[in-house]
Short mmCIF file of C-alpha atoms in Angstrom, two decimals:
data_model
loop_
_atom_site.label_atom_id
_atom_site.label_comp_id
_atom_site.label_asym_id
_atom_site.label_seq_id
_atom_site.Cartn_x
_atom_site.Cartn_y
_atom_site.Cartn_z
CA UNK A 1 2.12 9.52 -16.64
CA UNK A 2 3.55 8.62 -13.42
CA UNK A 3 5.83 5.40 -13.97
CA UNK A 4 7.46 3.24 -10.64
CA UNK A 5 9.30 0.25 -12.19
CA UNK A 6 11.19 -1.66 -9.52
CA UNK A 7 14.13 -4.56 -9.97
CA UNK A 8 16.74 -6.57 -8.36
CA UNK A 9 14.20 -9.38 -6.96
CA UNK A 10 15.80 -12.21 -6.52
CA UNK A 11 16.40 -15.49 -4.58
CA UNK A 12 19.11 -15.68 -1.72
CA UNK A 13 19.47 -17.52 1.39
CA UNK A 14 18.51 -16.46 5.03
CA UNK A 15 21.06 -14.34 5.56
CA UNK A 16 21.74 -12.92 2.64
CA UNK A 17 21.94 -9.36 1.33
CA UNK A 18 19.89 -7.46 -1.71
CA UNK A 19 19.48 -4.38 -2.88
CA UNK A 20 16.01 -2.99 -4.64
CA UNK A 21 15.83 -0.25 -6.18
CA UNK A 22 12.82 1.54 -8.32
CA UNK A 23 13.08 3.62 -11.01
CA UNK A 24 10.44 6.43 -11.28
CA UNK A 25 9.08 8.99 -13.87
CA UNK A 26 6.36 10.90 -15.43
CA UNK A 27 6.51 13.01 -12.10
CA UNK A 28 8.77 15.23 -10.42
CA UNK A 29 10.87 13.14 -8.07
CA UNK A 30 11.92 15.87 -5.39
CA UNK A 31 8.26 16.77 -4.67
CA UNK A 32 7.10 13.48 -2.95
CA UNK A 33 8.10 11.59 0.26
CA UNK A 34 8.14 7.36 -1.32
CA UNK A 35 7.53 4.20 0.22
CA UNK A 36 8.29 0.39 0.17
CA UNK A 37 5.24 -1.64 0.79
CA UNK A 38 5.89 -5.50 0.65
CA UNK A 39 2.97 -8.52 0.51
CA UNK A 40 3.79 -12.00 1.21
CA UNK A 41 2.60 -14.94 -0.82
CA UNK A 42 -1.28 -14.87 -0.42
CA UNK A 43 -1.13 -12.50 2.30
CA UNK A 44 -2.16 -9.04 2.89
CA UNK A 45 0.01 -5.34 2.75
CA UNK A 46 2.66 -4.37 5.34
CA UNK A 47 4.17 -1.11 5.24
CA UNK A 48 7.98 -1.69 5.10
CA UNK A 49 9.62 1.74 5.25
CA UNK A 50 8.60 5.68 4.25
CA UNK A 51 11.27 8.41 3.41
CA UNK A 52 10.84 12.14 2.53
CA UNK A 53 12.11 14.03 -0.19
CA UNK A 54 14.78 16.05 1.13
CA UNK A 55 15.74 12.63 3.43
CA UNK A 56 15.40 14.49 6.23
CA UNK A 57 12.76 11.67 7.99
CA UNK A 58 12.61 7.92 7.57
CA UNK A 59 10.59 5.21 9.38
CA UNK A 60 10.93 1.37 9.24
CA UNK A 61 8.78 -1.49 10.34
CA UNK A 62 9.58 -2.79 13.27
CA UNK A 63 10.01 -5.95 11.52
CA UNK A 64 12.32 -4.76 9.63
CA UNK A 65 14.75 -2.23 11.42
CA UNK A 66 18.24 -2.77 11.52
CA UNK A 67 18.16 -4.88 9.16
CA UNK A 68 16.96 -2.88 6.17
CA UNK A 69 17.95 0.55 4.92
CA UNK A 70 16.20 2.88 2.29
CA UNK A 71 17.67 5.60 0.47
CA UNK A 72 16.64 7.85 -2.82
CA UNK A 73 18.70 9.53 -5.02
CA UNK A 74 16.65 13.05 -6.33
CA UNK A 75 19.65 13.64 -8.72
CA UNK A 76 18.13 9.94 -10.60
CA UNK A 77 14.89 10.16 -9.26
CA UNK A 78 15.52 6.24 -8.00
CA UNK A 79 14.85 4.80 -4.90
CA UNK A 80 16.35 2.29 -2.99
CA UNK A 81 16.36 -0.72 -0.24
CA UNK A 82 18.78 -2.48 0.66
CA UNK A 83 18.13 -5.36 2.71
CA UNK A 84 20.45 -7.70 4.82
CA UNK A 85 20.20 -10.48 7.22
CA UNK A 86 17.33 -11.55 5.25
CA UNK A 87 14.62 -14.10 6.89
CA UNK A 88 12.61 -16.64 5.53
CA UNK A 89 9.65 -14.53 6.46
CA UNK A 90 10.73 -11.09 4.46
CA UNK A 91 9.65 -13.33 1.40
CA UNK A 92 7.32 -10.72 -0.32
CA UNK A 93 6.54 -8.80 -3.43
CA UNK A 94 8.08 -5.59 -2.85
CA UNK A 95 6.12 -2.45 -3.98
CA UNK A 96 7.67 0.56 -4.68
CA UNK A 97 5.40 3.81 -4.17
CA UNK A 98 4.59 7.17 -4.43
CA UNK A 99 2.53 9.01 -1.22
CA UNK A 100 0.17 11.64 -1.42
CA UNK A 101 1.93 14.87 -0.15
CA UNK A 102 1.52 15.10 3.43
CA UNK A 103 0.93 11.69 4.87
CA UNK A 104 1.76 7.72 4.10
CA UNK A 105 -1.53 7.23 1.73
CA UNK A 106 -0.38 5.93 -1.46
CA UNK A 107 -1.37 7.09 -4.73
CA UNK A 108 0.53 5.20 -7.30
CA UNK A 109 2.47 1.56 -6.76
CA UNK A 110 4.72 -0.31 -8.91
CA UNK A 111 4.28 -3.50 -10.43
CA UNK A 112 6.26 -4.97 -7.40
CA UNK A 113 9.60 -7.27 -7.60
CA UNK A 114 8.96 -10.43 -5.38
CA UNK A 115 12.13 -11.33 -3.28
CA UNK A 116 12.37 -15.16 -2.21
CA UNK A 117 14.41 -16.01 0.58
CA UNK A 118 15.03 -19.80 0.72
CA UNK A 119 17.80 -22.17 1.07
CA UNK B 1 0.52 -0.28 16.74
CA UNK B 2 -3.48 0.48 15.35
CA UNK B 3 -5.31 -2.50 14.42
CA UNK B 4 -7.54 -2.70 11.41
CA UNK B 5 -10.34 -4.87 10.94
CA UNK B 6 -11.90 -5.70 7.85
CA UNK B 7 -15.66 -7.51 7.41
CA UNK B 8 -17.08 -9.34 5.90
CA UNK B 9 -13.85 -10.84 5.16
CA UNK B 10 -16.10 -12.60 1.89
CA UNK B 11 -18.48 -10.56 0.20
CA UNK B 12 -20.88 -12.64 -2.39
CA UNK B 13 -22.57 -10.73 -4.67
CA UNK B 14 -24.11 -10.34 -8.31
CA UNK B 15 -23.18 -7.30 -10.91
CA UNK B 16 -25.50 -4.85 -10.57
CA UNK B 17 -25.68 -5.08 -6.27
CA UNK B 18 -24.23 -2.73 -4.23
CA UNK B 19 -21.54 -3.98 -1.59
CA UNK B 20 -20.71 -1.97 1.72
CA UNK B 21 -17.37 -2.83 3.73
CA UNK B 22 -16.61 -2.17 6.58
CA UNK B 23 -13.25 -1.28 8.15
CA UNK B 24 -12.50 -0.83 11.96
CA UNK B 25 -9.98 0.47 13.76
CA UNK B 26 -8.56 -0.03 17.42
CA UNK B 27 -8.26 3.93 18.28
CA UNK B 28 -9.42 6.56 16.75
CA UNK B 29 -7.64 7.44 13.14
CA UNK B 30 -10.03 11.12 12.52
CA UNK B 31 -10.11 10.78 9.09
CA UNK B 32 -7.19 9.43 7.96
CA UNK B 33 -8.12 6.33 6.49
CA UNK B 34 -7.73 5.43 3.00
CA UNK B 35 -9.51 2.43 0.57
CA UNK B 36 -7.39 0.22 -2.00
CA UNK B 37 -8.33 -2.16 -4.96
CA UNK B 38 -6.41 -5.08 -5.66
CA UNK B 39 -6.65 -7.63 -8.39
CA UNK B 40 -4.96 -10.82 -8.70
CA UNK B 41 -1.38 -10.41 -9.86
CA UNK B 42 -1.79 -6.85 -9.72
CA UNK B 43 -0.69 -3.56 -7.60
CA UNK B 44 -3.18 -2.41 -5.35
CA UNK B 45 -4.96 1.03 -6.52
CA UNK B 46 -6.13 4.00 -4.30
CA UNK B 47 -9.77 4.27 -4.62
CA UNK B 48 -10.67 6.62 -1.59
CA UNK B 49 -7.80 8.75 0.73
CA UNK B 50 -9.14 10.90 3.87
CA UNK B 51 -12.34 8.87 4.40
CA UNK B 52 -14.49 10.21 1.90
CA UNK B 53 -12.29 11.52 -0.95
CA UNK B 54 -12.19 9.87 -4.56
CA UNK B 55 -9.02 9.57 -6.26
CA UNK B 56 -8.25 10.82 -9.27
CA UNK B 57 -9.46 8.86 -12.02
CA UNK B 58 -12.33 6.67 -9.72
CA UNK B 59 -15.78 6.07 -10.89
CA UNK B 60 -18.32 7.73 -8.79
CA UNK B 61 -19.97 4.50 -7.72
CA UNK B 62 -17.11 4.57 -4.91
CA UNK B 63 -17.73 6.13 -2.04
CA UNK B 64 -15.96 6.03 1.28
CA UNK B 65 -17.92 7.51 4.69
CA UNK B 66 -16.64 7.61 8.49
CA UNK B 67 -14.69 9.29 10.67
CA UNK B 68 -13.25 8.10 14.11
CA UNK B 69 -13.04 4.35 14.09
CA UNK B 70 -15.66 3.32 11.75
CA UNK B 71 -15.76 3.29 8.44
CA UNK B 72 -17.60 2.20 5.27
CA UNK B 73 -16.38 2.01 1.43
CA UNK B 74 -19.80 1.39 -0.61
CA UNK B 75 -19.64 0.73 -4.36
CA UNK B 76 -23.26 1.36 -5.37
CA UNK B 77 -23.81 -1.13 -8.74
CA UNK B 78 -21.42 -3.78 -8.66
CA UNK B 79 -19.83 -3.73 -12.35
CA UNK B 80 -17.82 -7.03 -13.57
CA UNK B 81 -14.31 -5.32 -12.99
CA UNK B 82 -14.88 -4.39 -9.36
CA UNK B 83 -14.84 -8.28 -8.03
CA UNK B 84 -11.32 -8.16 -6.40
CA UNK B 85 -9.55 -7.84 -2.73
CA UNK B 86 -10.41 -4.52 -1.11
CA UNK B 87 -8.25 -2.94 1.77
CA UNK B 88 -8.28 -0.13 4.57
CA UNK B 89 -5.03 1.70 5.47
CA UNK B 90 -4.55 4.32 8.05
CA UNK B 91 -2.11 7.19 7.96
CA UNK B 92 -2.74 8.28 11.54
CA UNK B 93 0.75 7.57 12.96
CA UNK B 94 3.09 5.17 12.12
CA UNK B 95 3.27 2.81 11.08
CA UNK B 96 0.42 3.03 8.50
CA UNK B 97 -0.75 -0.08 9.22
CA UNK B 98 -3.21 -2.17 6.50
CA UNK B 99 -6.77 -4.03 7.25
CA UNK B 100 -6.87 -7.88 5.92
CA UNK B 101 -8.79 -7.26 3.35
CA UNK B 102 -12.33 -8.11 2.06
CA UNK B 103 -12.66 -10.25 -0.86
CA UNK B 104 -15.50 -8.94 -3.22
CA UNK B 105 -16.48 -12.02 -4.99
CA UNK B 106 -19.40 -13.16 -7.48
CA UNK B 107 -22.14 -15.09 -6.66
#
């Protein structure tokens, strides 16, 4: 059974650094590309960032870029985001997620870690 | 960036009726539009991928239809579990970008 448990939510101040990452199993890890999909408070889905398997492609937000990076490690099947310069507005429940093979559809989500960027 | 547009954004209905939302897009997406589920406190789920397809695990009362930039996800006989938030996304080019959602509500 497929299994994406995500942690290091948190509050910090704009500014501020933090780094997710997700812990997946019940699958194997090398055969799908994996996603971060964040939702603010009451608020609908925004694609954050998508990365392959072999980390040969990655794509941010626009919202995002520059300020975040993702990153996966096959050898733990975990993945990663690390986030800096944070904004009041990144405030979300981050989803970790697994796409279908071939294209950004996903088919299974995490519970979701909410970050909380306040001062 | 392709824009998605969800409606009705509220849907009112009773168990038992059948519910048809609608999702537009800006340009064309072929078929590369998918259909979530999401209830309150909860991770969304993927009910419908390439248009028309069922995931694994969804009852058949789900059913997805379009091509283009229109599309429909009907669920034939409301049951008591399917009142919730339902989304579009597109995986045409990125980003993938998300409708607003419709609320499926009871009446």
């Amino acid at each position: 059974q497929v299994h994406l448990v995500e942690s290091g939510g948190g509050l910090v101040k704009p500014g501020g650094s933090l780094r997710l990452s997700c812990a997946a199993s019940g699958f194997t890890f090398t055969d799908y590309y994996m996603s971060w999909i964040r939702q603010a408070p009451g608020k609908g889905l925004e694609y954050v960032s998508y990365i392959s398997s072999t980390i040969s492609t990655i794509y941010y937000a626009d919202s995002v870029k520059g300020r975040f990076t993702v990153s996966r490690d096959n050898a733990k099947s975990s993945l990663y985001l690390q986030m800096n310069s944070l904004r009041a507005e990144d405030t979300a429940v981050y989803y970790c997620a697994r796409n279908i093979v071939g294209g950004t559809t996903i088919d299974y989500w995490g519970q979701g870690t909410l970050v909380t960027v306040s001062s | 960036e392709i824009v998605l547009t969800q409606s009705p954004a509220t849907l009112s209905l009773s168990p038992g009726e059948s519910a048809t939302l609608s999702c537009r897009a800006s340009q064309s997406v072929s078929s590369y539009l998918a259909w979530y589920q999401q209830k309150p406190g909860q991770a969304p789920r993927l009910l419908i991928y390439d248009a028309s397809n069922r995931a694994t695990g969804i009852p058949p009362r789900f059913s997805g239809s379009g091509s283009g930039t229109d599309f429909t996800l009907t669920i034939s006989s409301l049951e008591p579990e399917d009142f919730a938030v339902y989304y579009c996304q597109h995986r045409n080019n990125w980003p993938p970008t998300f409708g607003p959602g419709t609320k499926v509500d009871i009446k």
